[in-house]
Tab-separated table of C-alpha atoms in Angstrom:
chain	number	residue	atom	x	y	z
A	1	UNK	CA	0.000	0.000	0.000
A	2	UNK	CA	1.405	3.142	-0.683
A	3	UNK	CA	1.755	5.982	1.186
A	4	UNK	CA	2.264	10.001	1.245
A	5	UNK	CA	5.221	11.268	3.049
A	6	UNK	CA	4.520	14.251	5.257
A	7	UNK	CA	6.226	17.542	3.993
A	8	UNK	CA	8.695	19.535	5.292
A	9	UNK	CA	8.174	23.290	5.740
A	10	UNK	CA	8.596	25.007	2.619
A	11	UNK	CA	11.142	27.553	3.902
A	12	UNK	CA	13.753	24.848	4.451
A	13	UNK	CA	14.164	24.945	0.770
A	14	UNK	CA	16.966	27.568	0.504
A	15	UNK	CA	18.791	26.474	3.526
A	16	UNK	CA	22.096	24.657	3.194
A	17	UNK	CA	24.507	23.445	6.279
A	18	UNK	CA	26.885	26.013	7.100
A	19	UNK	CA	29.941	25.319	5.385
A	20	UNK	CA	32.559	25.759	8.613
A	21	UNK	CA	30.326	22.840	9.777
A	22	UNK	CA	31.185	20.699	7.655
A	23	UNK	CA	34.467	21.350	7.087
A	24	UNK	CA	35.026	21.008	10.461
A	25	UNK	CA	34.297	17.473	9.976
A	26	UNK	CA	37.012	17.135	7.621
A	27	UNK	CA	39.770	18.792	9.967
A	28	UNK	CA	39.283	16.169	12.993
A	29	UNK	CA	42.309	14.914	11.731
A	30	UNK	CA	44.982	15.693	14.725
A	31	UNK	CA	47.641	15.711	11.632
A	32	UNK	CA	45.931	19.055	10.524
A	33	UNK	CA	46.793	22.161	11.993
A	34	UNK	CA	42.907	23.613	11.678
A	35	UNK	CA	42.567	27.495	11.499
A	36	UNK	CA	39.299	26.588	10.181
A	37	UNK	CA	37.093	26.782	13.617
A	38	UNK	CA	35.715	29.825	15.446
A	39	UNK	CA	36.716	28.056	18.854
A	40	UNK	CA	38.178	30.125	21.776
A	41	UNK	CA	41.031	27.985	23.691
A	42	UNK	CA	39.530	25.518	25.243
A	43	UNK	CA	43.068	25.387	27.721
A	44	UNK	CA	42.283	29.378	28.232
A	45	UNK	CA	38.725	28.668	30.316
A	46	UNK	CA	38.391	28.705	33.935
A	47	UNK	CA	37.302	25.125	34.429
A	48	UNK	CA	38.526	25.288	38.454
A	49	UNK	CA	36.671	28.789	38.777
A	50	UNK	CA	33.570	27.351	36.918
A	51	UNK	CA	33.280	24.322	38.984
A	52	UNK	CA	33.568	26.518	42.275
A	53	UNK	CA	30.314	28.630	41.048
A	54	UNK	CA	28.744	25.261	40.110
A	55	UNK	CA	29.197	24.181	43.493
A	56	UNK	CA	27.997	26.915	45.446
A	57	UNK	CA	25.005	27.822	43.211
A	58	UNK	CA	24.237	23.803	43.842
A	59	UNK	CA	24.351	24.202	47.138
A	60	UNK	CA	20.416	25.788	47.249
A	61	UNK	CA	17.509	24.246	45.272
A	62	UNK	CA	16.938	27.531	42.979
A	63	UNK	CA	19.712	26.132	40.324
A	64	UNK	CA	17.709	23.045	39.595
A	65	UNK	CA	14.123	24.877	39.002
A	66	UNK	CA	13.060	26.570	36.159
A	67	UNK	CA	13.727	30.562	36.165
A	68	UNK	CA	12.110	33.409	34.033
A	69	UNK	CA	12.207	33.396	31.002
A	70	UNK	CA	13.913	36.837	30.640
A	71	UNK	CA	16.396	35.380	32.879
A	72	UNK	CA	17.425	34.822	36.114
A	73	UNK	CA	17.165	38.121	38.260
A	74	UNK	CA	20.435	38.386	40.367
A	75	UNK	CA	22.253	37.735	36.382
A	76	UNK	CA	20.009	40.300	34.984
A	77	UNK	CA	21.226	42.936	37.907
A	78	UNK	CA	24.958	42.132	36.576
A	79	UNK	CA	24.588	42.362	33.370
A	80	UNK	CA	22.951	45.853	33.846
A	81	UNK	CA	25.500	47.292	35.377
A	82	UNK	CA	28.002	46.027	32.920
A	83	UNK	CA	26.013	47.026	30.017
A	84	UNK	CA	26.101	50.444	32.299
A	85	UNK	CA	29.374	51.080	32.037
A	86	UNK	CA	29.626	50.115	28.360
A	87	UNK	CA	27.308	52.067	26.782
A	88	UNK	CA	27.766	55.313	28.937
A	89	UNK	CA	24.154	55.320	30.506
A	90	UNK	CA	21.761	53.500	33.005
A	91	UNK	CA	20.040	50.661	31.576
A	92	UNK	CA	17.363	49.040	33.329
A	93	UNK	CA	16.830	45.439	34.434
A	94	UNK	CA	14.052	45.565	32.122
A	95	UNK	CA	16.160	46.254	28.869
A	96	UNK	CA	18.111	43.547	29.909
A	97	UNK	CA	16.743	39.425	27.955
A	98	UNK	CA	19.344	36.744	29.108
A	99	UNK	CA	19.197	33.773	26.117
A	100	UNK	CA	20.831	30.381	25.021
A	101	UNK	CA	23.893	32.054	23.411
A	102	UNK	CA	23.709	35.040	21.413
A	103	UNK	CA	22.899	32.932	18.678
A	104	UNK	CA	19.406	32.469	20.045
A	105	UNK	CA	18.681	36.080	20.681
A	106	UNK	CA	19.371	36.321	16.795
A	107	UNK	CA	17.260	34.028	15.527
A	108	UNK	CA	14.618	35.083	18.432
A	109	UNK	CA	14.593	38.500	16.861
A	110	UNK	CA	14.486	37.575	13.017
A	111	UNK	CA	10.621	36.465	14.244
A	112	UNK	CA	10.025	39.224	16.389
A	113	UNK	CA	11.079	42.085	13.606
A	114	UNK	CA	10.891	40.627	10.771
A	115	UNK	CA	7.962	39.692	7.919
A	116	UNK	CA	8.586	37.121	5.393
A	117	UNK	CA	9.855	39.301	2.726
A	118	UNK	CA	11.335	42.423	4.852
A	119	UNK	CA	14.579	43.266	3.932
A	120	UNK	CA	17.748	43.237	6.361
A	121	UNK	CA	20.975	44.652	5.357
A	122	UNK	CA	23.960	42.921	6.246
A	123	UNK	CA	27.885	43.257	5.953
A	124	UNK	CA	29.724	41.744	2.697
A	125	UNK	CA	31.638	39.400	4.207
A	126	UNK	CA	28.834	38.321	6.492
A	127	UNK	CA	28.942	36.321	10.058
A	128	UNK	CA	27.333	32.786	8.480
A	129	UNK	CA	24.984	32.496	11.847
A	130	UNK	CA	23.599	35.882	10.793
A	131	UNK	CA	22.905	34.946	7.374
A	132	UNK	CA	20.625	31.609	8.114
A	133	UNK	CA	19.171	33.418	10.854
A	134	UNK	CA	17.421	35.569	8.349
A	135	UNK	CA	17.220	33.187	5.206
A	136	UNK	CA	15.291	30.955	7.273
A	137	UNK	CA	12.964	34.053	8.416
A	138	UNK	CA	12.294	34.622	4.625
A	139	UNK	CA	13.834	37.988	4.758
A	140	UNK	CA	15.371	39.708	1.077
A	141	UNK	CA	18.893	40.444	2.134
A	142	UNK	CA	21.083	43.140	0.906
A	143	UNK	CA	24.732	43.553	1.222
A	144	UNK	CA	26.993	46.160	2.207
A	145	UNK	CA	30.699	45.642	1.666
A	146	UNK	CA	32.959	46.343	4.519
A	147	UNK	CA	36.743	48.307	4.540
A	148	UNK	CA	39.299	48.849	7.200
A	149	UNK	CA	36.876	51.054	8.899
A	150	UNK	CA	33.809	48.497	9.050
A	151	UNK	CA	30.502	48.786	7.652
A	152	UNK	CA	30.407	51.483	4.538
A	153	UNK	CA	27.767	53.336	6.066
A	154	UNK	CA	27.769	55.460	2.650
A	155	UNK	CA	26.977	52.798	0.388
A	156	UNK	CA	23.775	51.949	3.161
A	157	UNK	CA	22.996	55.578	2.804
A	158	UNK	CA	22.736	55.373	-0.621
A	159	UNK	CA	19.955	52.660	-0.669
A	160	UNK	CA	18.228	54.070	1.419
A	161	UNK	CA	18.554	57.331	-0.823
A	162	UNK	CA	17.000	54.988	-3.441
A	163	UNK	CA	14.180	53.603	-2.080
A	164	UNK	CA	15.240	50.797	-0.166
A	165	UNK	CA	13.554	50.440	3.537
A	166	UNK	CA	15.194	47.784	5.605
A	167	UNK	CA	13.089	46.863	8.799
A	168	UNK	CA	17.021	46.180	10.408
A	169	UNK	CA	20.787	46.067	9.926
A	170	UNK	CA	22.515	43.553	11.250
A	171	UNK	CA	26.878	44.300	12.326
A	172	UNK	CA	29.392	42.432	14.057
A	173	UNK	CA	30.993	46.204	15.095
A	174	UNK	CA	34.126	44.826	16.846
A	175	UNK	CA	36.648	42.423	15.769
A	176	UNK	CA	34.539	41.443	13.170
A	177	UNK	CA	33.380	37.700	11.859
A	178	UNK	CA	34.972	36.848	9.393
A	179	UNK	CA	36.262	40.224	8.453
A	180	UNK	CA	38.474	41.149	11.098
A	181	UNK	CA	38.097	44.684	11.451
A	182	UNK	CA	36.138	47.207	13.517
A	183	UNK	CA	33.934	49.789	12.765
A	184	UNK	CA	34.967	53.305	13.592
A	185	UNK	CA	33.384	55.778	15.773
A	186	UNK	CA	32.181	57.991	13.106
A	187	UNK	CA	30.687	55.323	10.942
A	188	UNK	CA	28.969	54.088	14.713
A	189	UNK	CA	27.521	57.830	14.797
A	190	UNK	CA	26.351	57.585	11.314
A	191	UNK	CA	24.676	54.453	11.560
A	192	UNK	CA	22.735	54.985	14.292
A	193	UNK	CA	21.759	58.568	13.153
A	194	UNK	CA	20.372	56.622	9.504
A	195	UNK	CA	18.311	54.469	11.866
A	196	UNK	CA	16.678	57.048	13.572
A	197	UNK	CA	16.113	58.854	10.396
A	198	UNK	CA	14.841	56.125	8.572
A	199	UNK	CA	13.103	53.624	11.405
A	200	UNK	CA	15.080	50.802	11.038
A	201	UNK	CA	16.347	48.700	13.771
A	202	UNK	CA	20.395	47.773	14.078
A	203	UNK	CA	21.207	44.590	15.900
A	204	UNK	CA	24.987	45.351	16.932
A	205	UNK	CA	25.889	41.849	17.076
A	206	UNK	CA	29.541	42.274	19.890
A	207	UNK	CA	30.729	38.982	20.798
A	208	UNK	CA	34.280	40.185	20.611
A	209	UNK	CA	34.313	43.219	21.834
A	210	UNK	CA	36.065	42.554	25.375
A	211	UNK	CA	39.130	40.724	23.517
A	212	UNK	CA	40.915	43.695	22.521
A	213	UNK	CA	44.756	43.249	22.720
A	214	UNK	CA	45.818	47.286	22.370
A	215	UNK	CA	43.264	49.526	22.814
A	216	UNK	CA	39.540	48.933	24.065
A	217	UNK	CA	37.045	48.793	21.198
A	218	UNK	CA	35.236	52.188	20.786
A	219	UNK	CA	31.727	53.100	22.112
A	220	UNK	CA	29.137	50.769	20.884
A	221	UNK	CA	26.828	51.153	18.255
A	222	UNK	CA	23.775	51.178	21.049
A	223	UNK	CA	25.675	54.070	23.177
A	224	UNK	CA	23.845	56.493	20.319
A	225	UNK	CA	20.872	55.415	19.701
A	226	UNK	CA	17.684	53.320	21.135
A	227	UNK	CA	16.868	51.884	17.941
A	228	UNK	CA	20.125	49.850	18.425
A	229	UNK	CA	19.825	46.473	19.938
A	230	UNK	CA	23.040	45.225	21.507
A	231	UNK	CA	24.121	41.180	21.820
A	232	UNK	CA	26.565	40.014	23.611
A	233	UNK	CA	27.771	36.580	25.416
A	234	UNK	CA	29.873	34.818	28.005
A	235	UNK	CA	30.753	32.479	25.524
A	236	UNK	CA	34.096	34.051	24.261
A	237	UNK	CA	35.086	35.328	27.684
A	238	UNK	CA	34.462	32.808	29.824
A	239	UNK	CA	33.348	29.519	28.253
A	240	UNK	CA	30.812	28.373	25.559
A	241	UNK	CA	29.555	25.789	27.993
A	242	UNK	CA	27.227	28.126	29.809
A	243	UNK	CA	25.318	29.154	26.669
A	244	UNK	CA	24.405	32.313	28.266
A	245	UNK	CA	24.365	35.337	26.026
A	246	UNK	CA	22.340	38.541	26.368
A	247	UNK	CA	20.580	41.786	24.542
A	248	UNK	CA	20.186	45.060	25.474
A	249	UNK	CA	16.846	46.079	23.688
A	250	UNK	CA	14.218	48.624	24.621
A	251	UNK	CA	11.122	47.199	26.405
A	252	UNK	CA	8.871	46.525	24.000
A	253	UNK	CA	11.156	44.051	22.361
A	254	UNK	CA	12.152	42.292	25.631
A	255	UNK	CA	8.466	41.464	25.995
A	256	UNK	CA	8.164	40.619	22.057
A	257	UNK	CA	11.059	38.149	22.363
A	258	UNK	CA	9.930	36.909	26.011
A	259	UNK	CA	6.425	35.746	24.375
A	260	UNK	CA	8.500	33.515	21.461
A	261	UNK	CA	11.297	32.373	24.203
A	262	UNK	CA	8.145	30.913	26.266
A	263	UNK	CA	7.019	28.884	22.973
A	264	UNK	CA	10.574	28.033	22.342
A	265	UNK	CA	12.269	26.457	25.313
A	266	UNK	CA	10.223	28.232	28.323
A	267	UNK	CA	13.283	29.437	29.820
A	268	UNK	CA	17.424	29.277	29.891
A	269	UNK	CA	19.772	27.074	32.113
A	270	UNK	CA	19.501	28.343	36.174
A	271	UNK	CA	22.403	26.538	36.885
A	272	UNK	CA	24.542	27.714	34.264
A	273	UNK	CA	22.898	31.326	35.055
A	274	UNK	CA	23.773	31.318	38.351
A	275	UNK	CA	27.141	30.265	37.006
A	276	UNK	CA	27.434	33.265	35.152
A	277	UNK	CA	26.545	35.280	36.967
A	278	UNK	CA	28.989	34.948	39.615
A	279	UNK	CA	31.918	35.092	37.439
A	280	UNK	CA	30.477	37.931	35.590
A	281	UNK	CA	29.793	40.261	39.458
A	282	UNK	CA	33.726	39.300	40.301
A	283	UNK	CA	35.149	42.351	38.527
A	284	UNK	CA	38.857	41.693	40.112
A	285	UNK	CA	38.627	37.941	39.100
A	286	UNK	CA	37.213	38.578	35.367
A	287	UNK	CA	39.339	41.425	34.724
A	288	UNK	CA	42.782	39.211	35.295
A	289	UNK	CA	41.497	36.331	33.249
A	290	UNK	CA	40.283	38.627	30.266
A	291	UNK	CA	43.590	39.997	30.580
A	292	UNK	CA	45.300	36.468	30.175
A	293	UNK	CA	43.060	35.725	27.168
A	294	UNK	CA	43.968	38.805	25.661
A	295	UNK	CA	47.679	38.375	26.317
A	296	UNK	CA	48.039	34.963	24.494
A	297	UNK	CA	45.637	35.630	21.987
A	298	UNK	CA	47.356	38.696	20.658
A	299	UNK	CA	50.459	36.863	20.929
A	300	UNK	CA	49.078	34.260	18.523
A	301	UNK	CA	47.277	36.440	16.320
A	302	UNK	CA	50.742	38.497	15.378
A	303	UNK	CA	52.607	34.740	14.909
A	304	UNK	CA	50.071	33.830	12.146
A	305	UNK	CA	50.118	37.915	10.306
A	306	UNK	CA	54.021	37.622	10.581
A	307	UNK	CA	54.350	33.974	9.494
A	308	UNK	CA	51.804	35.184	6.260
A	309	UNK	CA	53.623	37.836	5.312
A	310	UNK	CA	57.759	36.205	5.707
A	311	UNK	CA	56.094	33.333	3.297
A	312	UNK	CA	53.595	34.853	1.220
A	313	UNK	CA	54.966	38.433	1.348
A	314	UNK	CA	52.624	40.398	-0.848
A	315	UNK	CA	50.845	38.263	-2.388
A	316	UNK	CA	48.319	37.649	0.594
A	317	UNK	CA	46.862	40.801	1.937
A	318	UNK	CA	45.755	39.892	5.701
A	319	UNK	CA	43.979	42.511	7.847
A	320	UNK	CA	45.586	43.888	11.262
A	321	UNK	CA	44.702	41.736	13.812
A	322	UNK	CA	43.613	44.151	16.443
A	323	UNK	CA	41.470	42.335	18.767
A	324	UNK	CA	38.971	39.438	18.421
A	325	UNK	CA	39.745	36.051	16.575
A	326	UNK	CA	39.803	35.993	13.070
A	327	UNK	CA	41.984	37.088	10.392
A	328	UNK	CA	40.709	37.624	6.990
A	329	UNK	CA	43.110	37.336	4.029
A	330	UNK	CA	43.183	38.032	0.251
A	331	UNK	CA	45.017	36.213	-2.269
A	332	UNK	CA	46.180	39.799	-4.514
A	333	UNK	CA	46.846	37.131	-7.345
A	334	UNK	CA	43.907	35.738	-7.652
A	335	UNK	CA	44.527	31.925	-6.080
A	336	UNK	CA	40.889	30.397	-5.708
A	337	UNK	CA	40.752	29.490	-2.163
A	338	UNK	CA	37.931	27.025	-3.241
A	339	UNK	CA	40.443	25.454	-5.360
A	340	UNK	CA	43.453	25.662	-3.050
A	341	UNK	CA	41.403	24.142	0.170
A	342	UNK	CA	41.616	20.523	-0.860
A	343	UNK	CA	45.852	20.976	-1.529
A	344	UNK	CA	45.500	22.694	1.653
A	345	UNK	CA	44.228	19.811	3.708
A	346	UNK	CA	46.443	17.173	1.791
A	347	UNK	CA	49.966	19.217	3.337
A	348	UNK	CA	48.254	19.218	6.652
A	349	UNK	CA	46.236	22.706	7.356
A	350	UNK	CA	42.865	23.702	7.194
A	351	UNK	CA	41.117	27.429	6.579
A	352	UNK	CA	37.422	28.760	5.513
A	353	UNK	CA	37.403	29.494	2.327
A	354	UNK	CA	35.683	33.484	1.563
A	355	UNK	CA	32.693	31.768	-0.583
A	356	UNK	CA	31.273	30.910	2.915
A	357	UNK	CA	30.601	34.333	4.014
A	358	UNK	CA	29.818	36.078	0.698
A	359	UNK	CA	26.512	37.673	-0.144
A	360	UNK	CA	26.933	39.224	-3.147
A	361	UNK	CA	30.726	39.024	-3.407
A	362	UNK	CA	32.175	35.888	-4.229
A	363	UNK	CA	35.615	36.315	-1.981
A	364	UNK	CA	36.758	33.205	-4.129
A	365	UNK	CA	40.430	34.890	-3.499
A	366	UNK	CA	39.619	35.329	0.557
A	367	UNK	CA	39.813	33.110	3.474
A	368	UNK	CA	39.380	33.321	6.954
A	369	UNK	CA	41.684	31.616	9.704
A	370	UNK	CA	41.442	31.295	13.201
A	371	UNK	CA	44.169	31.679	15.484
A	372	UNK	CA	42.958	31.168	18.889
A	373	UNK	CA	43.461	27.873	19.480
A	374	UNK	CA	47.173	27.242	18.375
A	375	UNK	CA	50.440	28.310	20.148
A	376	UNK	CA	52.733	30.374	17.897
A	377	UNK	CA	55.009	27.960	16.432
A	378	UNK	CA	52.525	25.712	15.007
A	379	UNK	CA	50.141	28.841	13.453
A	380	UNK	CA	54.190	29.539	11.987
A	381	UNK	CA	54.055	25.932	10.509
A	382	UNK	CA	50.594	26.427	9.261
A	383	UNK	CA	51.445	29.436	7.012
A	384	UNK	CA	54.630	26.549	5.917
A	385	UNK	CA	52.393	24.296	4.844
A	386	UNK	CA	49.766	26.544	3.477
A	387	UNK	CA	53.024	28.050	1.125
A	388	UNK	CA	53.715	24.595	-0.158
A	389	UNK	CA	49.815	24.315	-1.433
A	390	UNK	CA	49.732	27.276	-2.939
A	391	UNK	CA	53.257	27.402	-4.346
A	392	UNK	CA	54.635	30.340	-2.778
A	393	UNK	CA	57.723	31.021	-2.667
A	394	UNK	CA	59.826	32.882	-0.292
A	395	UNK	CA	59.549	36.778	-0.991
A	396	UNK	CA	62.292	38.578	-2.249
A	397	UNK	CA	62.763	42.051	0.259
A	398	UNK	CA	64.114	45.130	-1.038
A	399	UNK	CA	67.214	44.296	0.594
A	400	UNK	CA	67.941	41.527	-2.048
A	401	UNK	CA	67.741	43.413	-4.605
């Protein structure tokens, strides 16, 4: 007897598996050195200090029950205050929507702000989370290329000089993913001044923002306007594990987004909550340990930019790495990273290729690599082997000649 399978939902159509997912797969290999991953240093987290909170938020019966869905208070209280001080004004408990990674609070407000159809703008290079986020919300996206001073808040102006009417822009302002760079103060000023102009929302998207390694990241995005919504998360500070991320939104979307997090999953993790917020309220503690991650992760980042350049010389632009995790590099000759991947992985290293983050862009001479989670010498011996799959050869210096 035959049968009719049920259907899937139609908007599943478009959506493909991200590909850092799957190449992830691939680079399991411990004979790879992977700057493929967007992992923070796994050796780098406070397990000891972690299991301490565990044990004392374990100690009362709170941790095990469910909490609000906005949050647990005391965390909410914390994060306040720290949002405070970063964005140069009070903000009130209320503003304040604790979720399951920042990655949640994304997709929560693709359904709060979004129709099927609306348009968002985002960045050219594009963070991939962003971008299935809001292909699986059936928005029309638009992209806006980035330079060395972030977002080109011009080339956004002149859209919306022709016509176009986002309902939000989406930014990774700090350190950005994949891009690398940060957006300056004056673009930050600009942006938020189109938004009010215009009435479009801007989710400033700042996972990165604390991991500076010279000088702390400017203002944010939010400290200029309401119609900014801020995200942020423990995740890169402290440790993935907790899946506790945050926004900073005006009231009105809190309760939007605490209506579809009560259909969702009810509410987050007390435990890891509680967790969080204990490490988050010990300023002395979190400063030293942010400090450390810094330290070795701008340590790293120069090893891989220095190793690039002695064996690639210019023939691979890579941006400054100023802060964050990523570095974003351009072949100048025009090598296809697509092509180049699979010699890549055959001498032993691993790297995104740009085609993952493009929008409208190709990037098929781009690539993103990750240097958080490999001491110096062997991010030198990636660049090595990444040379032999390309074919590089040593640059000639002035010097030589």
């Amino acid at each position: 007897m035959s049968h009719l399978e049920p259907p899937l939902a139609g908007k599943l159509a478009g959506l493909t598996s991200s590909v850092i997912r799957d190449l992830l797969k691939l680079t399991a290999d411990p004979n790879i050195l992977s700057l493929a991953g967007g992992l923070p240093d796994a050796e780098l987290m406070p397990g000891t200090r972690i299991a301490a909170a565990a044990e004392s938020a374990l100690r009362g019966s709170a941790a095990l029950q469910y909490t609000e869905s906005p949050g647990w208070g005391p965390l909410r209280e914390v994060l306040a205050g720290r949002e405070s001080d970063r964005l140069g004004r009070r903000v009130d408990i209320a503003e304040i929507f604790v979720t399951h990674g920042s990655q949640q609070a994304l997709s929560l407000l693709a359904e709060v702000l979004l129709d099927p159809g609306a348009l968002v703008v985002v960045e050219d290079p594009a963070y991939v989370g962003a971008i299935q986020v809001f292909r699986a919300a059936g928005a029309r996206i638009v992209a806006v290329p980035l330079d060395n001073e972030g977002l080109r808040v011009d080339r956004l102006a002149e859209l919306l000089a022709a016509g176009e009417r986002p309902a939000l822009v989406h930014t990774v302002s700090n350190f950005h993913n994949p891009g690398g760079v940060t957006m300056s103060p004056r673009r930050r000023q600009a942006l938020a001044a189109l938004a009010e102009e215009h009435g479009f929302w801007v989710i400033e998207d700042d996972p990165y923002g604390e991991l500076w390694f010279d000088r702390p990241a400017p203002a944010p995005v939010a400290s200029y306007s309401s119609t900014v919504i801020r995200l942020s998360s423990a995740s890169k500070i402290i440790a993935p594990t907790l899946r506790v991320g945050w926004m900073v939104a005006p009231q009105r979307v809190c309760r939007a987004v605490e209506l579809l997090k009560q259909g969702a999953d009810l509410c987050g993790s007390a435990l890891t909550q509680q967790i969080a917020a204990e490490l988050l309220a010990d300023s002395a503690w979190l400063t030293g340990h942010i400090d450390t991650v810094r330290g070795v992760y701008a340590t790293r980042a120069t090893a891989l930019v220095d190793a690039a350049r002695d064996h690639f010389g210019d023939r691979l632009r890579c941006t400054e790495a100023s802060g964050g995790m990523f570095v974003w590099a351009e072949f100048t000759d025009g090598t296809d990273t697509g092509e180049l991947l699979p010699r890549a992985l055959e001498t032993g290293v691993a790297f995104v290729p740009g085609g993952a983050f493009a929008v409208s862009n190709p990037y098929s001479n781009a690539m993103r690599m990750c240097f958080t989670t490999a001491a110096p010498e062997m991010l030198t011996e990636a660049m090595a082997r990444l040379a032999r799959a390309a074919g590089a050869r040593a640059p000639v210096h002035s010097a030589q000649l």
